[in-house]
Amino acid sequence: MKRTVRRKRIKKRRVGLLLIVALLLAFGIKGYIFANGKPSLHKTSAEEETEFNGSDEQVDNTNVLILGSDARGDERARADTIMIANYSSNTKEPKIVSIMRDTYVHIPEHGYNKINAAYAFGGAELMRQTIEENFGIPIHSYAEVNFNSFEEIVDAVAPDGIEVTPTYEMTQDKKSLGVQLTEGTQKLHGKELLAYSRFRHDGNGDYGRVERQQEVFGKLKEEVSSFSTITKLPKIVRIAYNSVDTNVPYRTLLSVGTDVVRGKTKDVETMRLPMDDTYHNTRYDVGAVLEFDEGGLEENAAEVQAFLEES
């Protein structure tokens, strides 16, 4: 019996100018820059050393690999956030696929491991290969987002803070930002909001983290779409510009940026991998992982391909 499709679709109001302070920084901020006539890409030495062999097939749907980490300089940590941002130039419909970082997959030339290890082993290119091998998703470009600038961006977008409602106390050890959040409705600033979105030391683990990240992105989008924030864009752009390394083509940035600025984009749809009821929790030498059930990987691959291809 075929399982019911379990796609989590979150309909939001029209996408704001920085949509996706996580597609977001790549499409929103860089798109804003290009749409406003400032086509000068900053390339770091790390970027220049990375050979990213994304798909060069000319298609209407563009898939951008979004990788978030707090690594500094030449460090290469495991990816804390793994997303695929999809945009259709025909339908103007943005989609986001979130991949839980503990998903247990085969990494080319490295054997089985958590999917976030691919970034530590070989950067964005090896992550691209891993996603294409396991899920059959062609990746055209990438954007690496440094979380160290997230705090500044949040405080610039919402100087009075972002309102959230933790349902229990969240305590982060020093390694996880050194922040303690109490239960109940409250306004959080950059450092606290980052801790809230990345917290995973509870019974929900990576599931809760993904849900909170989507919640935070939604609230940031609402803040960004306000007129008061629009007037702060130059400052926000200055803060965020150097926190994103991307090889997204100029034509794509210009197209998406123009659509966003003109308010042509549609609601955001999201999907999470692995899907419910297609995997189980277990433990290997690499630690606790999410391992696909028999046939689960194939089912996830088929569903995510259909999700990204449908208009």
PDB file of C-alpha atoms in Angstrom:
ATOM      1  CA  MET A   1       0.000   0.000   0.000  1.00  0.00           C
ATOM      2  CA  LYS A   2       1.415   3.349  -1.014  1.00  0.00           C
ATOM      3  CA  ARG A   3       2.047   5.794   1.799  1.00  0.00           C
ATOM      4  CA  THR A   4       0.286   9.103   1.793  1.00  0.00           C
ATOM      5  CA  VAL A   5       2.548  11.876   0.597  1.00  0.00           C
ATOM      6  CA  ARG A   6       3.874  13.768   3.608  1.00  0.00           C
ATOM      7  CA  ARG A   7       4.935  17.142   2.310  1.00  0.00           C
ATOM      8  CA  LYS A   8       4.865  19.929   4.788  1.00  0.00           C
ATOM      9  CA  ARG A   9       3.566  22.945   2.906  1.00  0.00           C
ATOM     10  CA  ILE A  10       3.686  26.248   4.691  1.00  0.00           C
ATOM     11  CA  LYS A  11       1.729  28.953   2.930  1.00  0.00           C
ATOM     12  CA  LYS A  12       2.876  32.379   3.819  1.00  0.00           C
ATOM     13  CA  ARG A  13       1.973  35.841   2.680  1.00  0.00           C
ATOM     14  CA  ARG A  14       3.730  37.209  -0.358  1.00  0.00           C
ATOM     15  CA  VAL A  15       7.470  36.705  -0.116  1.00  0.00           C
ATOM     16  CA  GLY A  16       9.306  39.760   1.221  1.00  0.00           C
ATOM     17  CA  LEU A  17      12.342  41.490  -0.199  1.00  0.00           C
ATOM     18  CA  LEU A  18      14.893  39.427   1.687  1.00  0.00           C
ATOM     19  CA  LEU A  19      12.872  36.271   1.476  1.00  0.00           C
ATOM     20  CA  ILE A  20      14.760  33.753   2.852  1.00  0.00           C
ATOM     21  CA  VAL A  21      17.154  35.387   5.122  1.00  0.00           C
ATOM     22  CA  ALA A  22      18.263  31.835   4.317  1.00  0.00           C
ATOM     23  CA  LEU A  23      17.479  31.397   0.632  1.00  0.00           C
ATOM     24  CA  LEU A  24      17.737  33.802   1.485  1.00  0.00           C
ATOM     25  CA  LEU A  25      20.715  35.703   1.877  1.00  0.00           C
ATOM     26  CA  ALA A  26      21.618  34.368  -1.523  1.00  0.00           C
ATOM     27  CA  PHE A  27      18.433  35.311  -3.375  1.00  0.00           C
ATOM     28  CA  GLY A  28      17.133  38.146  -1.217  1.00  0.00           C
ATOM     29  CA  ILE A  29      20.174  40.252  -0.448  1.00  0.00           C
ATOM     30  CA  LYS A  30      22.288  39.441  -3.459  1.00  0.00           C
ATOM     31  CA  GLY A  31      19.172  39.702  -5.613  1.00  0.00           C
ATOM     32  CA  TYR A  32      18.473  43.109  -4.147  1.00  0.00           C
ATOM     33  CA  ILE A  33      22.009  44.188  -4.965  1.00  0.00           C
ATOM     34  CA  PHE A  34      21.720  43.116  -8.587  1.00  0.00           C
ATOM     35  CA  ALA A  35      18.205  44.459  -9.022  1.00  0.00           C
ATOM     36  CA  ASN A  36      19.477  47.830  -7.864  1.00  0.00           C
ATOM     37  CA  GLY A  37      22.321  47.977 -10.333  1.00  0.00           C
ATOM     38  CA  LYS A  38      25.322  46.919  -8.258  1.00  0.00           C
ATOM     39  CA  PRO A  39      26.589  43.776 -10.040  1.00  0.00           C
ATOM     40  CA  SER A  40      29.896  43.244  -8.246  1.00  0.00           C
ATOM     41  CA  LEU A  41      30.407  39.822  -6.671  1.00  0.00           C
ATOM     42  CA  HIS A  42      32.748  39.421  -3.735  1.00  0.00           C
ATOM     43  CA  LYS A  43      34.854  36.277  -4.020  1.00  0.00           C
ATOM     44  CA  THR A  44      36.901  34.946  -1.166  1.00  0.00           C
ATOM     45  CA  SER A  45      40.039  32.858  -1.446  1.00  0.00           C
ATOM     46  CA  ALA A  46      38.019  29.886  -0.187  1.00  0.00           C
ATOM     47  CA  GLU A  47      35.577  30.353  -3.047  1.00  0.00           C
ATOM     48  CA  GLU A  48      38.331  30.540  -5.604  1.00  0.00           C
ATOM     49  CA  GLU A  49      39.822  27.299  -4.331  1.00  0.00           C
ATOM     50  CA  THR A  50      36.495  25.463  -4.543  1.00  0.00           C
ATOM     51  CA  GLU A  51      35.602  23.818  -7.838  1.00  0.00           C
ATOM     52  CA  PHE A  52      31.851  23.437  -7.877  1.00  0.00           C
ATOM     53  CA  ASN A  53      30.617  21.359 -10.796  1.00  0.00           C
ATOM     54  CA  GLY A  54      26.934  22.148 -10.687  1.00  0.00           C
ATOM     55  CA  SER A  55      24.541  21.118 -13.425  1.00  0.00           C
ATOM     56  CA  ASP A  56      24.760  23.413 -16.450  1.00  0.00           C
ATOM     57  CA  GLU A  57      21.513  22.137 -17.947  1.00  0.00           C
ATOM     58  CA  GLN A  58      19.306  25.026 -19.036  1.00  0.00           C
ATOM     59  CA  VAL A  59      16.053  24.601 -17.108  1.00  0.00           C
ATOM     60  CA  ASP A  60      13.256  26.822 -15.830  1.00  0.00           C
ATOM     61  CA  ASN A  61      13.633  25.458 -12.286  1.00  0.00           C
ATOM     62  CA  THR A  62      16.836  26.451 -10.504  1.00  0.00           C
ATOM     63  CA  ASN A  63      18.085  24.464  -7.495  1.00  0.00           C
ATOM     64  CA  VAL A  64      20.495  26.273  -5.188  1.00  0.00           C
ATOM     65  CA  LEU A  65      22.237  24.393  -2.383  1.00  0.00           C
ATOM     66  CA  ILE A  66      22.153  26.474   0.813  1.00  0.00           C
ATOM     67  CA  LEU A  67      24.722  25.503   3.452  1.00  0.00           C
ATOM     68  CA  GLY A  68      24.909  27.193   6.824  1.00  0.00           C
ATOM     69  CA  SER A  69      27.736  26.920   9.337  1.00  0.00           C
ATOM     70  CA  ASP A  70      29.617  29.019  11.848  1.00  0.00           C
ATOM     71  CA  ALA A  71      33.085  28.060  10.602  1.00  0.00           C
ATOM     72  CA  ARG A  72      35.583  30.905  10.406  1.00  0.00           C
ATOM     73  CA  GLY A  73      38.383  31.669   7.994  1.00  0.00           C
ATOM     74  CA  ASP A  74      39.646  28.532   6.309  1.00  0.00           C
ATOM     75  CA  GLU A  75      37.889  26.242   8.794  1.00  0.00           C
ATOM     76  CA  ARG A  76      35.370  23.824   7.353  1.00  0.00           C
ATOM     77  CA  ALA A  77      32.896  22.577   9.929  1.00  0.00           C
ATOM     78  CA  ARG A  78      30.042  20.188   9.328  1.00  0.00           C
ATOM     79  CA  ALA A  79      27.062  21.962   7.814  1.00  0.00           C
ATOM     80  CA  ASP A  80      24.612  23.023  10.511  1.00  0.00           C
ATOM     81  CA  THR A  81      21.858  23.764   8.006  1.00  0.00           C
ATOM     82  CA  ILE A  82      21.293  22.033   4.670  1.00  0.00           C
ATOM     83  CA  MET A  83      18.617  23.370   2.331  1.00  0.00           C
ATOM     84  CA  ILE A  84      17.781  23.292  -1.350  1.00  0.00           C
ATOM     85  CA  ALA A  85      16.202  26.510  -2.562  1.00  0.00           C
ATOM     86  CA  ASN A  86      14.171  26.050  -5.733  1.00  0.00           C
ATOM     87  CA  TYR A  87      12.803  28.837  -7.900  1.00  0.00           C
ATOM     88  CA  SER A  88      10.773  28.616 -11.095  1.00  0.00           C
ATOM     89  CA  SER A  89      11.227  31.518 -13.490  1.00  0.00           C
ATOM     90  CA  ASN A  90       7.890  30.609 -15.083  1.00  0.00           C
ATOM     91  CA  THR A  91       5.628  30.202 -12.056  1.00  0.00           C
ATOM     92  CA  LYS A  92       7.580  32.580  -9.763  1.00  0.00           C
ATOM     93  CA  GLU A  93       7.129  29.963  -7.039  1.00  0.00           C
ATOM     94  CA  PRO A  94       9.901  29.517  -4.427  1.00  0.00           C
ATOM     95  CA  LYS A  95      10.310  26.211  -2.590  1.00  0.00           C
ATOM     96  CA  ILE A  96      12.610  25.079   0.182  1.00  0.00           C
ATOM     97  CA  VAL A  97      13.681  21.511   0.953  1.00  0.00           C
ATOM     98  CA  SER A  98      15.298  21.057   4.372  1.00  0.00           C
ATOM     99  CA  ILE A  99      17.508  18.002   4.892  1.00  0.00           C
ATOM    100  CA  MET A 100      18.069  16.962   8.486  1.00  0.00           C
ATOM    101  CA  ARG A 101      21.772  16.913   9.134  1.00  0.00           C
ATOM    102  CA  ASP A 102      21.843  13.473  10.819  1.00  0.00           C
ATOM    103  CA  THR A 103      20.378  11.740   7.753  1.00  0.00           C
ATOM    104  CA  TYR A 104      22.487   8.620   7.116  1.00  0.00           C
ATOM    105  CA  VAL A 105      23.548   8.410   3.472  1.00  0.00           C
ATOM    106  CA  HIS A 106      26.377   7.244   1.252  1.00  0.00           C
ATOM    107  CA  ILE A 107      28.976   9.954   0.643  1.00  0.00           C
ATOM    108  CA  PRO A 108      31.023   9.425  -2.553  1.00  0.00           C
ATOM    109  CA  GLU A 109      34.499   8.040  -1.747  1.00  0.00           C
ATOM    110  CA  HIS A 110      33.823   8.284   2.004  1.00  0.00           C
ATOM    111  CA  GLY A 111      31.276   5.563   2.691  1.00  0.00           C
ATOM    112  CA  TYR A 112      28.188   5.941   4.879  1.00  0.00           C
ATOM    113  CA  ASN A 113      27.959   8.845   7.296  1.00  0.00           C
ATOM    114  CA  LYS A 114      25.719  11.682   8.402  1.00  0.00           C
ATOM    115  CA  ILE A 115      24.961  13.859   5.399  1.00  0.00           C
ATOM    116  CA  ASN A 116      26.407  16.969   7.054  1.00  0.00           C
ATOM    117  CA  ALA A 117      29.829  15.288   7.100  1.00  0.00           C
ATOM    118  CA  ALA A 118      30.003  15.704   3.313  1.00  0.00           C
ATOM    119  CA  TYR A 119      30.619  19.421   3.778  1.00  0.00           C
ATOM    120  CA  ALA A 120      33.506  18.808   6.169  1.00  0.00           C
ATOM    121  CA  PHE A 121      35.022  16.192   3.853  1.00  0.00           C
ATOM    122  CA  GLY A 122      34.759  18.087   0.586  1.00  0.00           C
ATOM    123  CA  GLY A 123      32.857  21.344   0.846  1.00  0.00           C
ATOM    124  CA  ALA A 124      29.880  22.353  -1.255  1.00  0.00           C
ATOM    125  CA  GLU A 125      30.974  20.201  -4.201  1.00  0.00           C
ATOM    126  CA  LEU A 126      30.962  16.940  -2.236  1.00  0.00           C
ATOM    127  CA  MET A 127      27.634  17.896  -0.675  1.00  0.00           C
ATOM    128  CA  ARG A 128      26.280  18.430  -4.195  1.00  0.00           C
ATOM    129  CA  GLN A 129      27.518  15.008  -5.279  1.00  0.00           C
ATOM    130  CA  THR A 130      26.025  13.400  -2.176  1.00  0.00           C
ATOM    131  CA  ILE A 131      22.597  14.949  -2.699  1.00  0.00           C
ATOM    132  CA  GLU A 132      22.536  14.096  -6.391  1.00  0.00           C
ATOM    133  CA  GLU A 133      23.634  10.496  -5.750  1.00  0.00           C
ATOM    134  CA  ASN A 134      21.088   9.838  -3.002  1.00  0.00           C
ATOM    135  CA  PHE A 135      18.094  11.930  -4.028  1.00  0.00           C
ATOM    136  CA  GLY A 136      18.590  12.469  -7.753  1.00  0.00           C
ATOM    137  CA  ILE A 137      18.291  16.239  -7.430  1.00  0.00           C
ATOM    138  CA  PRO A 138      20.407  18.272  -9.878  1.00  0.00           C
ATOM    139  CA  ILE A 139      22.090  21.165  -8.089  1.00  0.00           C
ATOM    140  CA  HIS A 140      22.911  24.176 -10.250  1.00  0.00           C
ATOM    141  CA  SER A 141      24.585  26.546  -7.780  1.00  0.00           C
ATOM    142  CA  TYR A 142      25.399  26.941  -4.113  1.00  0.00           C
ATOM    143  CA  ALA A 143      25.417  29.557  -1.378  1.00  0.00           C
ATOM    144  CA  GLU A 144      27.392  29.178   1.852  1.00  0.00           C
ATOM    145  CA  VAL A 145      25.938  31.255   4.674  1.00  0.00           C
ATOM    146  CA  ASN A 146      28.049  32.177   7.692  1.00  0.00           C
ATOM    147  CA  PHE A 147      25.912  32.265  10.824  1.00  0.00           C
ATOM    148  CA  ASN A 148      28.336  34.628  12.545  1.00  0.00           C
ATOM    149  CA  SER A 149      26.627  37.522  10.734  1.00  0.00           C
ATOM    150  CA  PHE A 150      23.110  36.286  11.516  1.00  0.00           C
ATOM    151  CA  GLU A 151      23.024  38.104  14.851  1.00  0.00           C
ATOM    152  CA  GLU A 152      23.884  41.447  13.255  1.00  0.00           C
ATOM    153  CA  ILE A 153      21.340  40.945  10.477  1.00  0.00           C
ATOM    154  CA  VAL A 154      18.545  40.143  12.930  1.00  0.00           C
ATOM    155  CA  ASP A 155      19.349  43.175  15.064  1.00  0.00           C
ATOM    156  CA  ALA A 156      19.388  45.384  11.963  1.00  0.00           C
ATOM    157  CA  VAL A 157      16.089  43.991  10.654  1.00  0.00           C
ATOM    158  CA  ALA A 158      14.320  43.950  14.028  1.00  0.00           C
ATOM    159  CA  PRO A 159      16.093  46.165  16.593  1.00  0.00           C
ATOM    160  CA  ASP A 160      13.215  45.603  19.036  1.00  0.00           C
ATOM    161  CA  GLY A 161      13.579  41.836  18.755  1.00  0.00           C
ATOM    162  CA  ILE A 162      11.520  38.976  17.287  1.00  0.00           C
ATOM    163  CA  GLU A 163       8.671  37.520  19.344  1.00  0.00           C
ATOM    164  CA  VAL A 164       8.707  33.754  19.926  1.00  0.00           C
ATOM    165  CA  THR A 165       7.179  31.446  22.529  1.00  0.00           C
ATOM    166  CA  PRO A 166       9.472  28.670  23.781  1.00  0.00           C
ATOM    167  CA  THR A 167       7.325  25.963  25.396  1.00  0.00           C
ATOM    168  CA  TYR A 168      10.088  24.956  27.791  1.00  0.00           C
ATOM    169  CA  GLU A 169      13.416  26.216  29.100  1.00  0.00           C
ATOM    170  CA  MET A 170      16.231  25.988  26.567  1.00  0.00           C
ATOM    171  CA  THR A 171      19.735  25.819  27.939  1.00  0.00           C
ATOM    172  CA  GLN A 172      22.667  26.013  25.561  1.00  0.00           C
ATOM    173  CA  ASP A 173      26.126  24.970  26.690  1.00  0.00           C
ATOM    174  CA  LYS A 174      29.081  27.199  25.819  1.00  0.00           C
ATOM    175  CA  LYS A 175      29.751  25.206  22.662  1.00  0.00           C
ATOM    176  CA  SER A 176      26.219  25.949  21.479  1.00  0.00           C
ATOM    177  CA  LEU A 177      26.330  29.742  22.037  1.00  0.00           C
ATOM    178  CA  GLY A 178      26.138  30.018  25.824  1.00  0.00           C
ATOM    179  CA  VAL A 179      22.517  31.213  25.975  1.00  0.00           C
ATOM    180  CA  GLN A 180      19.667  30.187  28.260  1.00  0.00           C
ATOM    181  CA  LEU A 181      16.080  30.831  27.172  1.00  0.00           C
ATOM    182  CA  THR A 182      13.143  30.700  29.557  1.00  0.00           C
ATOM    183  CA  GLU A 183       9.668  29.355  28.850  1.00  0.00           C
ATOM    184  CA  GLY A 184       6.974  31.720  27.589  1.00  0.00           C
ATOM    185  CA  THR A 185       6.414  34.506  25.061  1.00  0.00           C
ATOM    186  CA  GLN A 186       9.341  36.896  24.741  1.00  0.00           C
ATOM    187  CA  LYS A 187      11.263  39.005  22.255  1.00  0.00           C
ATOM    188  CA  LEU A 188      14.662  37.709  21.256  1.00  0.00           C
ATOM    189  CA  HIS A 189      17.556  39.597  19.700  1.00  0.00           C
ATOM    190  CA  GLY A 190      20.185  38.239  17.321  1.00  0.00           C
ATOM    191  CA  LYS A 191      22.235  36.012  19.615  1.00  0.00           C
ATOM    192  CA  GLU A 192      19.221  34.604  21.451  1.00  0.00           C
ATOM    193  CA  LEU A 193      17.238  34.072  18.245  1.00  0.00           C
ATOM    194  CA  LEU A 194      20.133  32.184  16.682  1.00  0.00           C
ATOM    195  CA  ALA A 195      20.327  29.966  19.771  1.00  0.00           C
ATOM    196  CA  TYR A 196      16.551  29.399  19.617  1.00  0.00           C
ATOM    197  CA  SER A 197      16.658  28.375  15.963  1.00  0.00           C
ATOM    198  CA  ARG A 198      19.615  26.018  16.425  1.00  0.00           C
ATOM    199  CA  PHE A 199      18.600  24.370  19.705  1.00  0.00           C
ATOM    200  CA  ARG A 200      18.340  20.580  19.392  1.00  0.00           C
ATOM    201  CA  HIS A 201      18.963  19.223  22.897  1.00  0.00           C
ATOM    202  CA  ASP A 202      15.414  18.064  23.527  1.00  0.00           C
ATOM    203  CA  GLY A 203      13.173  15.138  22.647  1.00  0.00           C
ATOM    204  CA  ASN A 204      12.513  16.535  19.157  1.00  0.00           C
ATOM    205  CA  GLY A 205      16.170  16.805  18.149  1.00  0.00           C
ATOM    206  CA  ASP A 206      16.666  17.887  14.549  1.00  0.00           C
ATOM    207  CA  TYR A 207      12.896  17.894  13.899  1.00  0.00           C
ATOM    208  CA  GLY A 208      12.379  20.684  16.387  1.00  0.00           C
ATOM    209  CA  ARG A 209      15.362  22.561  15.030  1.00  0.00           C
ATOM    210  CA  VAL A 210      14.017  22.479  11.462  1.00  0.00           C
ATOM    211  CA  GLU A 211      10.584  23.654  12.628  1.00  0.00           C
ATOM    212  CA  ARG A 212      12.090  26.510  14.639  1.00  0.00           C
ATOM    213  CA  GLN A 213      14.302  27.549  11.728  1.00  0.00           C
ATOM    214  CA  GLN A 214      11.259  27.726   9.470  1.00  0.00           C
ATOM    215  CA  GLU A 215       9.417  29.699  12.168  1.00  0.00           C
ATOM    216  CA  VAL A 216      12.302  32.160  12.483  1.00  0.00           C
ATOM    217  CA  PHE A 217      12.592  32.612   8.713  1.00  0.00           C
ATOM    218  CA  GLY A 218       8.857  33.285   8.546  1.00  0.00           C
ATOM    219  CA  LYS A 219       9.009  35.925  11.265  1.00  0.00           C
ATOM    220  CA  LEU A 220      12.052  37.558   9.679  1.00  0.00           C
ATOM    221  CA  LYS A 221      10.220  37.650   6.359  1.00  0.00           C
ATOM    222  CA  GLU A 222       7.338  39.500   8.000  1.00  0.00           C
ATOM    223  CA  GLU A 223       9.740  42.019   9.508  1.00  0.00           C
ATOM    224  CA  VAL A 224      11.588  42.437   6.232  1.00  0.00           C
ATOM    225  CA  SER A 225       8.393  43.102   4.264  1.00  0.00           C
ATOM    226  CA  SER A 226       7.523  46.106   6.416  1.00  0.00           C
ATOM    227  CA  PHE A 227       8.232  49.594   5.122  1.00  0.00           C
ATOM    228  CA  SER A 228      10.439  50.422   8.104  1.00  0.00           C
ATOM    229  CA  THR A 229      12.732  47.536   7.230  1.00  0.00           C
ATOM    230  CA  ILE A 230      12.808  48.392   3.529  1.00  0.00           C
ATOM    231  CA  THR A 231      14.390  51.705   4.470  1.00  0.00           C
ATOM    232  CA  LYS A 232      17.143  49.803   6.304  1.00  0.00           C
ATOM    233  CA  LEU A 233      18.098  47.652   3.323  1.00  0.00           C
ATOM    234  CA  PRO A 234      21.395  49.409   2.542  1.00  0.00           C
ATOM    235  CA  LYS A 235      22.613  48.738   6.096  1.00  0.00           C
ATOM    236  CA  ILE A 236      21.373  45.139   6.045  1.00  0.00           C
ATOM    237  CA  VAL A 237      23.035  44.542   2.697  1.00  0.00           C
ATOM    238  CA  ARG A 238      26.358  45.834   3.999  1.00  0.00           C
ATOM    239  CA  ILE A 239      26.211  43.465   6.968  1.00  0.00           C
ATOM    240  CA  ALA A 240      25.115  40.413   5.010  1.00  0.00           C
ATOM    241  CA  TYR A 241      27.040  40.830   1.767  1.00  0.00           C
ATOM    242  CA  ASN A 242      30.265  39.318   3.051  1.00  0.00           C
ATOM    243  CA  SER A 243      28.523  36.530   4.968  1.00  0.00           C
ATOM    244  CA  VAL A 244      27.403  34.705   1.821  1.00  0.00           C
ATOM    245  CA  ASP A 245      29.681  33.004  -0.678  1.00  0.00           C
ATOM    246  CA  THR A 246      27.796  31.964  -3.786  1.00  0.00           C
ATOM    247  CA  ASN A 247      28.304  31.060  -7.425  1.00  0.00           C
ATOM    248  CA  VAL A 248      24.685  31.668  -8.386  1.00  0.00           C
ATOM    249  CA  PRO A 249      24.855  33.088 -11.944  1.00  0.00           C
ATOM    250  CA  TYR A 250      24.307  36.795 -12.464  1.00  0.00           C
ATOM    251  CA  ARG A 251      21.271  36.183 -14.692  1.00  0.00           C
ATOM    252  CA  THR A 252      19.609  34.103 -11.962  1.00  0.00           C
ATOM    253  CA  LEU A 253      20.293  36.655  -9.248  1.00  0.00           C
ATOM    254  CA  LEU A 254      19.022  39.444 -11.468  1.00  0.00           C
ATOM    255  CA  SER A 255      15.863  37.534 -12.411  1.00  0.00           C
ATOM    256  CA  VAL A 256      14.980  36.434  -8.891  1.00  0.00           C
ATOM    257  CA  GLY A 257      15.982  39.742  -7.339  1.00  0.00           C
ATOM    258  CA  THR A 258      13.824  41.667  -9.791  1.00  0.00           C
ATOM    259  CA  ASP A 259      10.829  39.382  -9.194  1.00  0.00           C
ATOM    260  CA  VAL A 260      11.170  39.767  -5.426  1.00  0.00           C
ATOM    261  CA  VAL A 261      11.553  43.544  -5.565  1.00  0.00           C
ATOM    262  CA  ARG A 262       8.495  43.826  -7.836  1.00  0.00           C
ATOM    263  CA  GLY A 263       6.421  41.537  -5.630  1.00  0.00           C
ATOM    264  CA  LYS A 264       5.894  38.889  -8.307  1.00  0.00           C
ATOM    265  CA  THR A 265       6.915  35.860  -6.273  1.00  0.00           C
ATOM    266  CA  LYS A 266       4.314  33.467  -4.883  1.00  0.00           C
ATOM    267  CA  ASP A 267       3.945  31.754  -1.512  1.00  0.00           C
ATOM    268  CA  VAL A 268       6.739  29.568  -0.194  1.00  0.00           C
ATOM    269  CA  GLU A 269       6.293  25.805  -0.074  1.00  0.00           C
ATOM    270  CA  THR A 270       8.509  23.631   2.090  1.00  0.00           C
ATOM    271  CA  MET A 271       9.394  19.969   2.408  1.00  0.00           C
ATOM    272  CA  ARG A 272      11.507  18.094   4.943  1.00  0.00           C
ATOM    273  CA  LEU A 273      13.758  15.098   4.355  1.00  0.00           C
ATOM    274  CA  PRO A 274      13.561  12.387   5.509  1.00  0.00           C
ATOM    275  CA  MET A 275       9.755  12.268   5.317  1.00  0.00           C
ATOM    276  CA  ASP A 276       7.790  10.818   8.221  1.00  0.00           C
ATOM    277  CA  ASP A 277       7.463   7.019   8.377  1.00  0.00           C
ATOM    278  CA  THR A 278      10.349   6.395   5.980  1.00  0.00           C
ATOM    279  CA  TYR A 279      13.228   6.074   8.440  1.00  0.00           C
ATOM    280  CA  HIS A 280      14.193   5.030  11.955  1.00  0.00           C
ATOM    281  CA  ASN A 281      16.608   6.228  14.618  1.00  0.00           C
ATOM    282  CA  THR A 282      19.716   4.142  15.210  1.00  0.00           C
ATOM    283  CA  ARG A 283      23.360   4.497  16.140  1.00  0.00           C
ATOM    284  CA  TYR A 284      26.628   3.697  14.356  1.00  0.00           C
ATOM    285  CA  ASP A 285      30.260   4.595  14.916  1.00  0.00           C
ATOM    286  CA  VAL A 286      29.494   8.093  13.591  1.00  0.00           C
ATOM    287  CA  GLY A 287      26.870   8.610  16.301  1.00  0.00           C
ATOM    288  CA  ALA A 288      23.075   8.768  16.370  1.00  0.00           C
ATOM    289  CA  VAL A 289      21.643   8.848  12.844  1.00  0.00           C
ATOM    290  CA  LEU A 290      18.388   8.823  10.892  1.00  0.00           C
ATOM    291  CA  GLU A 291      18.557   5.698   8.739  1.00  0.00           C
ATOM    292  CA  PHE A 292      16.112   5.082   5.906  1.00  0.00           C
ATOM    293  CA  ASP A 293      13.791   2.090   6.130  1.00  0.00           C
ATOM    294  CA  GLU A 294      13.913  -0.446   3.322  1.00  0.00           C
ATOM    295  CA  GLY A 295      12.782   1.437   0.225  1.00  0.00           C
ATOM    296  CA  GLY A 296      12.684   4.692   2.200  1.00  0.00           C
ATOM    297  CA  LEU A 297      15.497   6.407   0.339  1.00  0.00           C
ATOM    298  CA  GLU A 298      13.894   5.640  -3.013  1.00  0.00           C
ATOM    299  CA  GLU A 299      10.542   6.963  -1.794  1.00  0.00           C
ATOM    300  CA  ASN A 300      12.090  10.173  -0.500  1.00  0.00           C
ATOM    301  CA  ALA A 301      13.983  10.647  -3.765  1.00  0.00           C
ATOM    302  CA  ALA A 302      10.844  10.188  -5.857  1.00  0.00           C
ATOM    303  CA  GLU A 303       8.751  12.542  -3.729  1.00  0.00           C
ATOM    304  CA  VAL A 304      11.302  15.342  -3.522  1.00  0.00           C
ATOM    305  CA  GLN A 305      11.904  15.188  -7.269  1.00  0.00           C
ATOM    306  CA  ALA A 306       8.163  15.471  -7.898  1.00  0.00           C
ATOM    307  CA  PHE A 307       7.885  18.306  -5.371  1.00  0.00           C
ATOM    308  CA  LEU A 308      10.606  20.348  -7.073  1.00  0.00           C
ATOM    309  CA  GLU A 309       9.444  19.641 -10.604  1.00  0.00           C
ATOM    310  CA  GLU A 310       5.735  20.351 -10.230  1.00  0.00           C
ATOM    311  CA  SER A 311       4.491  23.795 -11.133  1.00  0.00           C
TER     312      SER A 311
END
